[in-house]
Amino acid sequence: MSADVIQTDVGPVPVLHRLALGLVARDIVTDRGTTGPLRAGWEAAGHLLPPGQEEWWPCVDLEPMGGGRFRLRASTRRPEQLTIRILDPSRRYVARHLGVALWPHTALTNPLPANFITVAARTLAIWLYPGAAYPVSPGMTVIRGRVVHQGTPQPWARVSAVDLGGAILGRAHGDDRGEFVLLITDVNQNPLQSSVTVQLRVRAPAGSPTNPTVEPIQRPSNPPAAGELDNAILRGRTPPVGYLPNTAVVPPFIVKVGEELVLSTDVPFNP
């Protein structure tokens, strides 16, 4: 039996394509598929890029499947180690870059049922954080602000809101302009409180990188083990390697529950 034919109960069936990677972009707030005009692609160069590709997007686009889902078909023409870019031109979500290892093409085309690579082992779920244009619903407790280093916007910061006891109340990803939208989502928050005192903790990359840091993603086992498809890295809770803690003093402030607070001053960041 050839690699492009599989055996079924009704006989041999030709394979039109094989899945190399299924990408599912999820909204960190709703834990559902994202909405909006997301773009996803893998970085390439030279003849691998489509003719006339935009200079700012040196990628081969993944096939959009709707609802934040994308597909990459198996091919021997691409590397097995890819950098995947996820971008929202509308700024509803903050971009992320991922280092992804694909399964070898020979593993995907192995005709033996015992060696079949499950779809789950070829699927990557990644959670995206609210951007400046995120549709905040009435009644949400929200902090909007900007992280700066010596007066200049600090791109791609990671921001956490904690209470005076150190418990995390919410997280945010800063964008290329240093702006962040942080939703207080702690389910243990006392519903009778009218306000909460918040401290912001910031970690950020050194300098002012143009693009987000590439986050290496471990390829799942076959079949995936517990925690390989949903973990702190995929959910964006763990800062990328090389991110530095903030040494600048950021005074605590009070946030009214159920309202949106736009910080009147920038959040300073000093590595």
Short mmCIF file of C-alpha atoms in Angstrom, two decimals:
data_model
loop_
_atom_site.label_atom_id
_atom_site.label_comp_id
_atom_site.label_asym_id
_atom_site.label_seq_id
_atom_site.Cartn_x
_atom_site.Cartn_y
_atom_site.Cartn_z
CA MET A 1 0.00 0.00 0.00
CA SER A 2 1.46 3.38 -1.02
CA ALA A 3 1.86 6.32 1.32
CA ASP A 4 -1.00 8.22 -0.39
CA VAL A 5 -3.55 5.46 0.14
CA ILE A 6 -5.11 4.23 3.36
CA GLN A 7 -6.98 0.99 3.96
CA THR A 8 -10.57 1.30 5.22
CA ASP A 9 -13.49 -1.07 5.78
CA VAL A 10 -14.61 -0.39 2.23
CA GLY A 11 -11.18 -0.85 0.71
CA PRO A 12 -8.23 1.38 -0.18
CA VAL A 13 -8.97 5.12 -0.28
CA PRO A 14 -6.66 7.79 -1.75
CA VAL A 15 -5.50 10.52 0.63
CA LEU A 16 -6.02 14.03 -0.73
CA HIS A 17 -3.95 15.69 2.01
CA ARG A 18 -2.49 14.98 5.42
CA LEU A 19 -2.57 17.32 8.39
CA ALA A 20 0.82 18.56 9.57
CA LEU A 21 -0.53 21.06 12.09
CA GLY A 22 -3.92 22.24 13.24
CA LEU A 23 -3.80 25.59 15.04
CA VAL A 24 -6.60 26.72 17.33
CA ALA A 25 -6.42 30.31 18.61
CA ARG A 26 -8.49 30.72 21.78
CA ASP A 27 -9.66 33.82 23.63
CA ILE A 28 -8.11 33.85 27.12
CA VAL A 29 -11.18 35.65 28.50
CA THR A 30 -13.94 33.45 27.07
CA ASP A 31 -11.83 30.29 26.61
CA ARG A 32 -13.49 29.92 23.20
CA GLY A 33 -12.31 30.34 19.64
CA THR A 34 -11.23 33.86 18.80
CA THR A 35 -13.28 36.25 16.71
CA GLY A 36 -11.96 38.78 14.25
CA PRO A 37 -9.59 38.77 11.27
CA LEU A 38 -6.68 36.75 12.63
CA ARG A 39 -3.75 35.93 10.38
CA ALA A 40 -1.43 33.00 10.98
CA GLY A 41 1.59 31.85 9.03
CA TRP A 42 5.01 30.23 9.25
CA GLU A 43 8.17 32.23 8.66
CA ALA A 44 9.91 31.49 5.38
CA ALA A 45 12.41 33.01 2.99
CA GLY A 46 13.44 32.93 -0.65
CA HIS A 47 11.53 30.67 -3.00
CA LEU A 48 9.31 29.36 -0.18
CA LEU A 49 7.54 32.72 0.07
CA PRO A 50 4.62 33.48 -2.25
CA PRO A 51 5.41 35.98 -5.04
CA GLY A 52 4.84 39.57 -3.96
CA GLN A 53 4.57 38.76 -0.27
CA GLU A 54 4.53 41.84 1.98
CA GLU A 55 7.90 42.63 3.55
CA TRP A 56 6.37 43.03 6.99
CA TRP A 57 4.84 39.52 6.77
CA PRO A 58 7.64 37.11 5.70
CA CYS A 59 5.36 34.13 6.12
CA VAL A 60 3.45 31.47 4.26
CA ASP A 61 -0.13 31.76 5.45
CA LEU A 62 -1.88 28.88 7.15
CA GLU A 63 -5.29 27.98 5.72
CA PRO A 64 -8.03 29.72 7.76
CA MET A 65 -10.82 27.36 8.77
CA GLY A 66 -13.00 29.82 10.73
CA GLY A 67 -13.42 30.47 14.45
CA GLY A 68 -9.72 31.01 15.06
CA ARG A 69 -8.79 27.70 13.44
CA PHE A 70 -6.04 27.21 10.88
CA ARG A 71 -4.64 24.25 8.97
CA LEU A 72 -1.19 23.38 7.65
CA ARG A 73 -1.03 20.46 5.23
CA ALA A 74 1.83 18.00 5.31
CA SER A 75 4.56 18.60 2.76
CA THR A 76 8.17 17.64 2.22
CA ARG A 77 8.89 21.16 0.94
CA ARG A 78 8.99 22.87 4.34
CA PRO A 79 11.23 22.51 7.43
CA GLU A 80 10.03 20.42 10.36
CA GLN A 81 10.91 23.24 12.80
CA LEU A 82 8.78 26.33 12.19
CA THR A 83 8.23 29.75 13.68
CA ILE A 84 4.50 30.41 13.65
CA ARG A 85 3.23 33.99 13.74
CA ILE A 86 -0.28 34.86 14.92
CA LEU A 87 -1.40 38.41 14.24
CA ASP A 88 -4.64 40.37 14.55
CA PRO A 89 -4.57 43.39 12.20
CA SER A 90 -7.60 44.82 14.03
CA ARG A 91 -5.66 44.81 17.35
CA ARG A 92 -8.41 42.86 19.08
CA TYR A 93 -5.79 40.37 20.24
CA VAL A 94 -2.07 40.70 21.00
CA ALA A 95 0.30 38.87 18.64
CA ARG A 96 2.29 35.79 19.60
CA HIS A 97 5.21 33.97 17.92
CA LEU A 98 5.73 30.25 18.53
CA GLY A 99 8.53 27.81 17.83
CA VAL A 100 6.81 24.60 16.72
CA ALA A 101 8.27 21.20 15.83
CA LEU A 102 6.20 19.27 13.29
CA TRP A 103 6.03 15.51 13.14
CA PRO A 104 8.39 14.10 10.49
CA HIS A 105 6.68 13.64 7.15
CA THR A 106 7.57 9.94 7.17
CA ALA A 107 5.69 9.55 10.46
CA LEU A 108 2.58 11.17 8.98
CA THR A 109 2.63 8.90 5.94
CA ASN A 110 3.42 5.63 7.73
CA PRO A 111 0.75 3.16 6.55
CA LEU A 112 0.87 0.99 9.70
CA PRO A 113 -2.14 1.68 11.97
CA ALA A 114 0.01 1.16 15.08
CA ASN A 115 2.16 4.12 14.05
CA PHE A 116 -0.71 6.51 13.31
CA ILE A 117 -0.11 10.03 14.65
CA THR A 118 -3.34 11.11 16.32
CA VAL A 119 -4.97 14.38 15.30
CA ALA A 120 -4.60 15.64 18.88
CA ALA A 121 -0.83 15.16 18.64
CA ARG A 122 -0.85 17.36 15.53
CA THR A 123 -3.06 20.11 17.02
CA LEU A 124 -1.84 23.19 18.85
CA ALA A 125 -4.14 25.36 20.97
CA ILE A 126 -2.78 28.79 21.82
CA TRP A 127 -4.50 31.40 23.98
CA LEU A 128 -4.49 35.07 22.94
CA TYR A 129 -4.86 38.10 25.21
CA PRO A 130 -7.00 41.20 24.72
CA GLY A 131 -5.53 43.98 22.62
CA ALA A 132 -6.43 47.65 22.47
CA ALA A 133 -9.54 47.00 20.35
CA TYR A 134 -10.86 44.06 22.41
CA PRO A 135 -14.67 44.28 22.85
CA VAL A 136 -14.93 44.74 26.60
CA SER A 137 -18.42 43.94 27.90
CA PRO A 138 -20.23 46.19 30.38
CA GLY A 139 -19.67 45.13 33.97
CA MET A 140 -16.13 43.85 33.43
CA THR A 141 -13.39 45.09 35.73
CA VAL A 142 -10.69 46.36 33.38
CA ILE A 143 -7.37 48.18 33.59
CA ARG A 144 -6.00 49.90 30.50
CA GLY A 145 -2.47 51.22 30.51
CA ARG A 146 0.88 51.50 28.81
CA VAL A 147 4.31 50.21 29.88
CA VAL A 148 7.24 52.53 29.18
CA HIS A 149 11.01 52.38 29.62
CA GLN A 150 12.57 55.78 30.16
CA GLY A 151 9.56 57.42 28.57
CA THR A 152 9.54 55.18 25.49
CA PRO A 153 6.84 52.51 24.98
CA GLN A 154 8.08 49.08 26.06
CA PRO A 155 6.74 46.49 23.60
CA TRP A 156 5.56 42.96 24.39
CA ALA A 157 5.49 43.27 28.19
CA ARG A 158 3.70 40.75 30.37
CA VAL A 159 1.63 42.34 33.14
CA SER A 160 0.03 40.73 36.19
CA ALA A 161 -2.40 42.34 38.63
CA VAL A 162 -2.08 41.12 42.21
CA ASP A 163 -3.84 42.04 45.43
CA LEU A 164 -2.04 43.14 48.58
CA GLY A 165 -1.66 39.50 49.59
CA GLY A 166 0.08 38.60 46.32
CA ALA A 167 -2.82 36.65 44.81
CA ILE A 168 -3.06 37.06 41.02
CA LEU A 169 -6.26 38.79 39.94
CA GLY A 170 -5.60 38.93 36.21
CA ARG A 171 -2.97 38.94 33.47
CA ALA A 172 -2.31 40.88 30.28
CA HIS A 173 0.03 40.87 27.28
CA GLY A 174 1.36 44.21 26.12
CA ASP A 175 1.44 44.93 22.39
CA ASP A 176 4.02 46.52 20.11
CA ARG A 177 3.04 49.98 21.44
CA GLY A 178 3.40 49.00 25.08
CA GLU A 179 -0.37 49.12 25.56
CA PHE A 180 -2.22 46.48 27.58
CA VAL A 181 -5.81 45.61 28.50
CA LEU A 182 -6.00 43.68 31.77
CA LEU A 183 -9.24 42.07 32.90
CA ILE A 184 -9.67 41.29 36.58
CA THR A 185 -10.99 37.76 36.26
CA ASP A 186 -10.24 36.19 39.65
CA VAL A 187 -13.24 33.96 40.40
CA ASN A 188 -12.61 34.20 44.16
CA GLN A 189 -13.07 37.97 44.21
CA ASN A 190 -15.64 38.96 46.83
CA PRO A 191 -18.76 40.00 44.88
CA LEU A 192 -19.69 42.42 47.66
CA GLN A 193 -16.54 44.47 47.17
CA SER A 194 -17.03 47.78 45.41
CA SER A 195 -13.31 48.21 44.78
CA VAL A 196 -10.05 46.28 44.90
CA THR A 197 -6.52 47.45 45.59
CA VAL A 198 -4.19 46.32 42.81
CA GLN A 199 -0.47 46.16 42.28
CA LEU A 200 0.99 45.64 38.81
CA ARG A 201 3.93 43.34 38.22
CA VAL A 202 5.72 43.67 34.90
CA ARG A 203 8.21 41.52 33.05
CA ALA A 204 9.51 42.47 29.63
CA PRO A 205 12.27 41.72 27.11
CA ALA A 206 15.42 43.79 27.10
CA GLY A 207 15.44 46.64 24.60
CA SER A 208 12.57 47.37 22.23
CA PRO A 209 12.17 44.33 19.97
CA THR A 210 10.05 44.78 16.86
CA ASN A 211 8.42 41.36 17.14
CA PRO A 212 7.31 39.20 20.07
CA THR A 213 9.85 36.77 21.48
CA VAL A 214 9.55 33.30 19.93
CA GLU A 215 8.14 30.92 22.54
CA PRO A 216 9.32 27.31 22.04
CA ILE A 217 6.38 24.92 22.23
CA GLN A 218 6.98 21.29 23.12
CA ARG A 219 5.52 18.88 20.58
CA PRO A 220 2.90 16.63 22.21
CA SER A 221 3.43 12.93 22.68
CA ASN A 222 1.44 10.46 20.60
CA PRO A 223 -1.16 10.31 22.05
CA PRO A 224 -0.73 13.54 24.08
CA ALA A 225 -0.04 13.23 27.79
CA ALA A 226 -1.86 15.23 30.44
CA GLY A 227 -0.89 18.90 30.37
CA GLU A 228 0.68 18.87 26.90
CA LEU A 229 -2.31 20.48 25.17
CA ASP A 230 -3.17 22.98 27.90
CA ASN A 231 -0.49 24.47 30.11
CA ALA A 232 0.91 27.75 31.43
CA ILE A 233 3.07 28.36 28.35
CA LEU A 234 0.24 27.84 25.86
CA ARG A 235 -2.02 30.03 28.00
CA GLY A 236 0.60 32.77 28.07
CA ARG A 237 1.03 32.73 31.84
CA THR A 238 4.73 31.90 31.75
CA PRO A 239 6.89 34.77 30.39
CA PRO A 240 9.25 33.81 27.56
CA VAL A 241 12.89 33.07 28.32
CA GLY A 242 14.87 36.29 28.58
CA TYR A 243 12.08 38.39 30.07
CA LEU A 244 13.33 40.54 32.94
CA PRO A 245 11.51 41.54 36.13
CA ASN A 246 10.68 45.15 36.82
CA THR A 247 12.85 47.04 39.32
CA ALA A 248 10.88 50.29 39.04
CA VAL A 249 8.46 51.16 41.83
CA VAL A 250 4.83 50.95 40.73
CA PRO A 251 2.51 52.23 43.51
CA PRO A 252 -0.72 50.30 44.17
CA PHE A 253 -4.02 51.81 43.07
CA ILE A 254 -7.72 51.21 43.56
CA VAL A 255 -9.92 49.75 40.85
CA LYS A 256 -13.70 49.97 41.04
CA VAL A 257 -15.31 46.58 40.49
CA GLY A 258 -17.36 46.41 37.30
CA GLU A 259 -15.76 49.47 35.74
CA GLU A 260 -12.94 50.27 33.36
CA LEU A 261 -9.94 52.18 34.67
CA VAL A 262 -7.66 53.97 32.21
CA LEU A 263 -4.39 54.69 33.97
CA SER A 264 -3.58 58.39 33.92
CA THR A 265 0.17 57.74 34.05
CA ASP A 266 2.33 55.17 32.28
CA VAL A 267 3.64 52.12 34.08
CA PRO A 268 7.43 52.45 34.33
CA PHE A 269 9.65 49.49 33.52
CA ASN A 270 13.32 49.25 34.42
CA PRO A 271 15.11 45.91 34.02
#
